[in-house]
Amino acid sequence: MNKGDYSKYTKRSIRSLQPYQAKEMPCKVKLDANESPYRPLEETMDKLSGIPLNRYPDPGAKELRKTIARDLKIAPDEILMGNGSDELIYYLIIAFGGPVLFPVPTFSMYGIISRALGEEHIGIPLDKDFDIDTGKMLAAVKKHKPKLVFLSSPNNPTGNCFSSDRILKIVEQAKGIVVVDEAYQPFSSDKGFVPLLKDYPNMAVLRTLSKIGFAALRVGFLLGDKGLVREVNKVRLPFNLNALSQAAALEGLRDRRAIQSHVKAIASERGRMFRELDAMPGINPYPSEANFILFSTDNAHALYLKLIRSGILVRDMSGAIRNALRVTIGTPEQNNFFIEALKKATGRKK
Ligand SMILES: *Cc1c(COP(=O)(O)O)cnc(C)c1O
């Protein structure tokens, strides 16, 4: 493939679009964007944010992309910022269209957004270890010729990483774009696929700050060849990442060590939680590389309701996986509270 030319992937109706260019020109008097020259509650707002809230945000989130690029050892034009990675999934499906292929069970938004945009989507069951069923997936790739494949690794809600060689087999055989969604990569022992982007031009990686302490900011990013980023950028709304989120994310990323230490604490608690769950009769936890654990039990929905009565909310996944609940790893105190409530609910403790 001629690297750099990604327009063949793009839907015909999008192909000829140009990415929106907000003019950015240094000037003394800025009167081009219909902003207000006034700043209501200026002192309060400055104290809160120090940002001129009367002006539009940087449309290209340049500082943030520079910082992320440095961290990940890639170029800023290989990054596209989204209002959460959800928004980037939306943009990917708008730009490239369907059929959209993904293994199931997986993150629900791939299917929901495909439906919302009227694109065909195909879910292929994972194998019994929740890994990619290579035979079935490759057959679906051949049959449906998907424009997009989404692979969440670590996978939500199962928690495991897919085998790298199976992911790469799909990337090699797919004629469309394969997106590896690494929302939970920071919690994983796997290095992830960013270092391999150079070798696989039809692969892209999704990351997010949501699972590592900044869910409220809504900051996600797509990583891939600059030609691919350019195509998706054609459908991005110009000011999709607001100024407060850009500034807060920059500050947050500056303190890599704080993020790292929280991620480590969660990974270590995940180990402890797994052992606790595994030791409980009637509870079957699945190994996890993410910040949650999926477990199955006899009557998941009844247990879910009992936990609610103890003040604990977990996610009932029994719609997707028989009798399965998904619990997010909390602080040690929260996890103890959950374990005690679970012992009580399953009758292992008075
Ligand atoms: C949570 C999650 C997302 C969404 O992340 P946002 O950046 O908050 O939109 C994307 N993919 C997977 C697999 C997730 O679990």
Coordinates of C-alpha atoms and ligand atoms in Angstrom, one line a residue:
M1 CA 0.0 0.0 0.0
N2 CA 1.1 3.5 -0.8
K3 CA 1.7 4.8 2.8
G4 CA 0.2 8.2 3.3
D5 CA -2.8 7.7 0.9
Y6 CA -5.6 6.6 3.1
S7 CA -8.5 8.1 1.1
K8 CA -9.2 4.7 -0.5
Y9 CA -10.4 3.6 3.0
T10 CA -12.7 6.7 3.4
K11 CA -16.4 6.7 2.5
R12 CA -16.9 8.2 -0.9
S13 CA -19.1 11.0 0.6
I14 CA -16.3 12.0 3.0
R15 CA -13.3 11.5 0.6
S16 CA -13.3 15.0 -0.9
L17 CA -13.8 16.9 2.3
Q18 CA -11.1 19.0 3.7
P19 CA -10.4 19.0 7.5
Y20 CA -11.9 22.1 9.0
Q21 CA -9.2 24.7 9.4
A22 CA -9.8 27.3 12.1
K23 CA -7.6 30.2 11.2
E24 CA -5.1 30.9 13.9
M25 CA -3.2 34.1 13.4
P26 CA -1.3 36.0 16.0
C27 CA -2.9 39.5 16.3
K28 CA -3.3 42.4 18.6
V29 CA -7.1 42.7 18.2
K30 CA -9.0 39.5 17.6
L31 CA -12.3 40.1 15.9
D32 CA -12.7 37.2 13.6
A33 CA -14.6 34.5 15.6
N34 CA -17.7 36.2 17.1
E35 CA -16.4 35.6 20.6
S36 CA -17.2 38.1 23.3
P37 CA -14.5 40.5 24.2
Y38 CA -15.8 40.4 27.8
R39 CA -15.0 37.9 30.4
P40 CA -17.9 37.4 32.9
L41 CA -16.8 36.8 36.5
E42 CA -13.3 37.2 35.3
E43 CA -11.6 36.9 38.7
T44 CA -13.5 33.8 39.7
M45 CA -12.9 32.2 36.3
D46 CA -9.3 33.0 36.3
K47 CA -8.9 31.5 39.8
L48 CA -10.7 28.4 38.6
S49 CA -8.9 28.0 35.3
G50 CA -6.6 30.9 34.4
I51 CA -8.0 30.4 30.9
P52 CA -9.7 33.1 28.8
L53 CA -13.1 31.4 28.6
N54 CA -14.5 34.0 26.2
R55 CA -12.2 32.6 23.4
Y56 CA -12.6 29.3 21.5
P57 CA -10.1 26.6 22.5
D58 CA -7.1 25.6 20.5
P59 CA -8.8 23.6 17.7
G60 CA -5.8 21.3 17.2
A61 CA -5.0 20.8 20.9
K62 CA -1.4 21.3 19.9
E63 CA 0.3 21.4 23.4
L64 CA -1.6 18.2 24.4
R65 CA -0.6 16.4 21.3
K66 CA 3.0 17.5 21.7
T67 CA 3.1 16.1 25.2
I68 CA 1.4 12.8 24.2
A69 CA 3.7 12.5 21.2
R70 CA 6.8 12.9 23.4
D71 CA 5.5 10.3 25.9
L72 CA 4.7 7.7 23.2
K73 CA 7.7 8.5 20.9
I74 CA 5.6 9.3 17.9
A75 CA 4.9 12.5 15.9
P76 CA 2.1 15.0 16.8
D77 CA 0.5 14.6 13.4
E78 CA 0.1 10.9 14.2
I79 CA -2.4 11.8 17.0
L80 CA -6.0 12.9 16.8
M81 CA -7.7 14.1 19.9
G82 CA -11.3 13.3 20.8
N83 CA -13.9 14.2 23.4
G84 CA -13.3 10.8 24.9
S85 CA -12.4 7.9 22.8
D86 CA -16.1 7.3 22.3
E87 CA -16.1 10.3 20.0
L88 CA -13.2 8.9 18.0
I89 CA -15.1 5.7 17.5
Y90 CA -17.9 7.8 16.2
Y91 CA -15.6 9.7 13.8
L92 CA -13.9 6.5 12.6
I93 CA -17.2 5.0 11.6
I94 CA -18.4 8.2 10.0
A95 CA -15.2 8.5 8.0
F96 CA -14.6 4.9 6.9
G97 CA -18.1 3.5 7.2
G98 CA -19.2 -0.2 7.5
P99 CA -19.3 -3.1 7.6
V100 CA -17.9 -2.8 11.1
L101 CA -16.5 -6.0 12.6
F102 CA -15.7 -6.9 16.2
P103 CA -15.5 -9.9 18.4
V104 CA -18.3 -10.3 21.1
P105 CA -18.7 -9.7 24.0
T106 CA -16.9 -6.5 23.8
F107 CA -17.3 -2.7 24.4
S108 CA -20.9 -1.9 23.4
M109 CA -20.2 1.4 21.7
Y110 CA -18.8 -0.2 18.5
G111 CA -22.2 -1.7 17.9
I112 CA -24.3 1.2 19.2
I113 CA -22.5 3.8 17.1
S114 CA -22.6 1.6 14.0
R115 CA -26.3 1.3 14.4
A116 CA -26.8 5.0 15.1
L117 CA -24.9 5.7 11.8
G118 CA -26.8 3.1 9.9
E119 CA -23.7 1.0 9.2
E120 CA -23.7 -2.8 9.0
H121 CA -22.0 -4.4 12.0
I122 CA -21.0 -7.9 12.7
G123 CA -20.1 -9.5 16.1
I124 CA -18.1 -12.7 16.1
P125 CA -18.0 -14.7 19.3
L126 CA -14.7 -15.0 21.2
D127 CA -13.4 -18.5 21.9
K128 CA -13.8 -20.2 25.2
D129 CA -10.8 -18.4 26.7
F130 CA -12.3 -15.1 25.6
D131 CA -9.5 -14.8 23.0
I132 CA -10.1 -14.0 19.3
D133 CA -11.4 -17.0 17.4
T134 CA -9.0 -16.6 14.6
G135 CA -10.7 -19.0 12.2
K136 CA -14.1 -17.3 12.6
M137 CA -12.7 -13.8 12.5
L138 CA -10.6 -14.4 9.4
A139 CA -13.6 -16.0 7.7
A140 CA -15.7 -12.9 8.6
V141 CA -12.9 -10.6 7.3
K142 CA -13.0 -12.5 4.0
K143 CA -16.7 -12.7 3.7
H144 CA -17.8 -9.2 4.9
K145 CA -14.7 -7.2 3.9
P146 CA -15.1 -4.9 6.8
K147 CA -14.0 -1.3 6.4
L148 CA -13.3 -1.2 10.2
V149 CA -12.4 -3.8 12.8
F150 CA -12.4 -3.0 16.5
L151 CA -10.4 -5.1 18.9
S152 CA -10.5 -4.0 22.5
S153 CA -7.3 -5.3 24.2
P154 CA -7.5 -5.7 27.1
N155 CA -11.1 -6.4 26.3
N156 CA -14.0 -4.9 28.1
P157 CA -15.8 -6.7 29.8
T158 CA -13.7 -9.9 29.9
G159 CA -10.5 -8.2 31.1
N160 CA -8.0 -10.3 29.1
C161 CA -5.7 -9.2 26.4
F162 CA -6.1 -10.9 23.0
S163 CA -3.0 -12.8 21.8
S164 CA -0.8 -10.4 19.8
D165 CA -0.3 -12.9 17.0
R166 CA -4.0 -13.3 16.5
I167 CA -4.4 -9.5 16.5
L168 CA -1.7 -9.2 13.9
K169 CA -3.1 -11.9 11.8
I170 CA -6.4 -9.9 11.5
V171 CA -4.4 -6.7 10.8
E172 CA -2.5 -8.5 8.0
Q173 CA -5.6 -10.0 6.4
A174 CA -8.0 -7.1 6.7
K175 CA -8.4 -4.8 3.8
G176 CA -9.8 -2.1 6.0
I177 CA -8.6 -0.3 9.1
V178 CA -8.0 -2.3 12.3
V179 CA -8.4 -0.3 15.5
V180 CA -6.8 -1.7 18.7
D181 CA -8.7 -0.1 21.5
E182 CA -6.2 0.2 24.4
A183 CA -8.4 1.9 26.9
Y184 CA -7.0 -0.4 29.6
Q185 CA -3.4 -0.8 28.4
P186 CA -1.9 1.1 31.3
F187 CA -3.1 -1.7 33.6
S188 CA -1.7 -4.4 31.4
S189 CA 1.6 -6.2 31.4
D190 CA 1.5 -6.1 27.7
K191 CA 3.3 -3.2 26.0
G192 CA 0.5 -2.6 23.6
F193 CA 0.6 -1.9 19.8
V194 CA 1.9 1.7 19.6
P195 CA 5.4 0.5 18.9
L196 CA 4.1 -1.6 16.0
L197 CA 2.1 1.2 14.2
K198 CA 5.0 1.9 11.8
D199 CA 5.0 -1.7 10.6
Y200 CA 1.3 -2.0 10.1
P201 CA -0.1 1.0 8.2
N202 CA -3.7 -0.1 8.3
M203 CA -3.6 -0.4 12.1
A204 CA -4.6 2.4 14.6
V205 CA -4.6 2.5 18.4
L206 CA -7.2 4.2 20.6
R207 CA -6.2 5.4 24.1
T208 CA -8.0 7.4 26.8
L209 CA -7.4 9.2 30.0
S210 CA -10.8 8.1 31.4
K211 CA -9.6 4.9 33.1
I212 CA -6.5 6.5 34.7
G213 CA -8.1 9.2 36.7
F214 CA -9.6 11.8 34.3
A215 CA -12.9 10.4 33.2
A216 CA -14.6 13.8 33.6
L217 CA -12.3 15.6 31.2
R218 CA -13.4 13.5 28.2
V219 CA -10.0 13.1 26.6
G220 CA -9.2 10.3 24.2
F221 CA -6.8 10.0 21.4
L222 CA -6.3 8.0 18.2
L223 CA -2.8 7.0 17.1
G224 CA -1.9 6.0 13.6
D225 CA -0.2 7.0 10.4
K226 CA -0.6 10.7 9.7
G227 CA -2.5 9.9 6.5
L228 CA -5.0 7.9 8.4
V229 CA -5.3 10.7 11.1
R230 CA -5.9 13.2 8.3
E231 CA -8.8 11.2 6.9
V232 CA -10.5 11.0 10.3
N233 CA -9.8 14.6 11.0
K234 CA -12.0 15.5 8.1
V235 CA -15.1 14.6 10.1
R236 CA -13.9 16.0 13.5
L237 CA -15.9 19.0 14.8
P238 CA -13.5 21.9 15.0
F239 CA -13.5 22.6 18.8
N240 CA -14.2 19.1 20.0
L241 CA -11.8 19.3 23.0
N242 CA -12.7 22.2 25.3
A243 CA -10.1 24.5 26.8
L244 CA -10.5 23.4 30.4
S245 CA -10.0 19.7 29.5
Q246 CA -7.0 20.5 27.4
A247 CA -5.4 22.5 30.2
A248 CA -6.3 20.0 32.9
A249 CA -5.1 17.0 30.8
L250 CA -1.8 18.8 30.2
E251 CA -1.3 19.3 33.9
G252 CA -2.4 15.7 34.6
L253 CA 0.0 14.2 32.1
R254 CA 2.9 16.3 33.5
D255 CA 2.8 14.2 36.6
R256 CA 3.4 10.8 35.1
R257 CA 4.6 9.4 38.4
A258 CA 1.3 10.1 40.2
I259 CA -0.6 8.4 37.5
Q260 CA 1.9 5.5 37.5
S261 CA 1.6 5.0 41.2
H262 CA -2.2 4.8 41.1
V263 CA -2.1 2.4 38.2
K264 CA 0.3 0.2 40.2
A265 CA -1.9 0.3 43.3
I266 CA -4.9 -0.7 41.2
A267 CA -3.0 -3.6 39.5
S268 CA -1.8 -4.9 42.9
E269 CA -5.3 -4.7 44.3
R270 CA -6.5 -6.5 41.3
G271 CA -4.2 -9.4 42.2
R272 CA -5.5 -9.5 45.8
M273 CA -9.1 -9.2 44.6
F274 CA -8.7 -12.1 42.2
R275 CA -7.2 -14.3 44.9
E276 CA -10.1 -13.4 47.3
L277 CA -12.7 -14.1 44.6
D278 CA -11.1 -17.3 43.5
A279 CA -11.1 -18.6 47.1
M280 CA -14.9 -18.0 47.4
P281 CA -17.0 -21.1 46.7
G282 CA -19.5 -20.4 43.8
I283 CA -17.5 -17.4 42.5
N284 CA -15.4 -17.8 39.3
P285 CA -13.2 -14.8 38.5
Y286 CA -11.6 -14.5 35.1
P287 CA -7.9 -13.3 34.9
S288 CA -7.7 -9.6 34.1
E289 CA -5.2 -7.2 32.6
A290 CA -7.6 -4.2 33.2
N291 CA -8.9 -2.3 36.2
F292 CA -11.9 -4.6 36.7
I293 CA -12.6 -8.3 37.2
L294 CA -15.3 -10.3 35.5
F295 CA -16.7 -13.1 37.5
S296 CA -19.5 -15.6 37.1
T297 CA -21.7 -17.2 39.8
D298 CA -24.9 -19.1 40.1
N299 CA -27.5 -16.4 40.0
A300 CA -25.7 -13.2 38.9
H301 CA -28.7 -10.9 38.9
A302 CA -29.8 -11.9 42.4
L303 CA -26.3 -11.3 43.7
Y304 CA -26.2 -8.0 41.9
L305 CA -29.4 -6.9 43.7
K306 CA -28.1 -8.2 47.1
L307 CA -24.9 -6.1 46.5
I308 CA -27.0 -3.0 45.8
R309 CA -28.8 -3.5 49.1
S310 CA -25.3 -3.5 50.7
G311 CA -24.6 -0.2 49.0
I312 CA -22.3 -1.6 46.3
L313 CA -22.9 -1.1 42.6
V314 CA -21.2 -3.5 40.2
R315 CA -22.1 -4.1 36.5
D316 CA -24.5 -6.9 35.7
M317 CA -23.1 -8.3 32.4
S318 CA -25.4 -11.3 32.3
G319 CA -27.0 -9.9 29.1
A320 CA -23.7 -10.5 27.3
I321 CA -22.1 -13.3 29.4
R322 CA -24.2 -15.9 31.2
N323 CA -24.4 -15.1 35.0
A324 CA -21.5 -12.7 35.0
L325 CA -20.8 -9.6 36.9
R326 CA -18.1 -7.0 36.4
V327 CA -16.5 -5.3 39.4
T328 CA -14.2 -2.3 39.1
I329 CA -11.1 -2.3 41.3
G330 CA -11.4 0.5 43.9
T331 CA -9.3 1.6 46.9
P332 CA -8.2 -1.2 49.3
E333 CA -11.0 0.0 51.7
Q334 CA -13.6 -0.1 48.9
N335 CA -12.4 -3.5 47.8
N336 CA -12.6 -4.9 51.4
F337 CA -16.1 -3.5 51.7
F338 CA -17.0 -5.3 48.5
I339 CA -15.4 -8.6 49.5
E340 CA -17.2 -8.6 52.9
A341 CA -20.5 -7.8 51.3
L342 CA -20.0 -10.5 48.7
K343 CA -19.2 -13.1 51.4
K344 CA -22.3 -12.1 53.3
A345 CA -24.4 -12.2 50.1
T346 CA -23.2 -15.6 49.1
G347 CA -23.9 -16.9 52.6
R348 CA -20.2 -17.5 53.5
K349 CA -20.5 -15.2 56.4
K350 CA -23.1 -13.9 58.9
Ligands
LIG1 C1 -14.3 3.1 28.7 C2 -14.0 2.6 27.3 C3 -13.9 3.5 26.3 C4 -14.4 4.9 26.4 O1 -13.5 5.8 26.9 P1 -13.8 7.3 26.8 O2 -12.5 7.9 26.5 O3 -14.2 7.7 28.2 O4 -14.8 7.7 25.8 C5 -13.4 3.1 25.0 N1 -13.1 1.8 24.8 C6 -13.2 0.9 25.8 C7 -12.9 -0.6 25.5 C8 -13.7 1.2 27.1 O5 -13.8 0.3 28.0

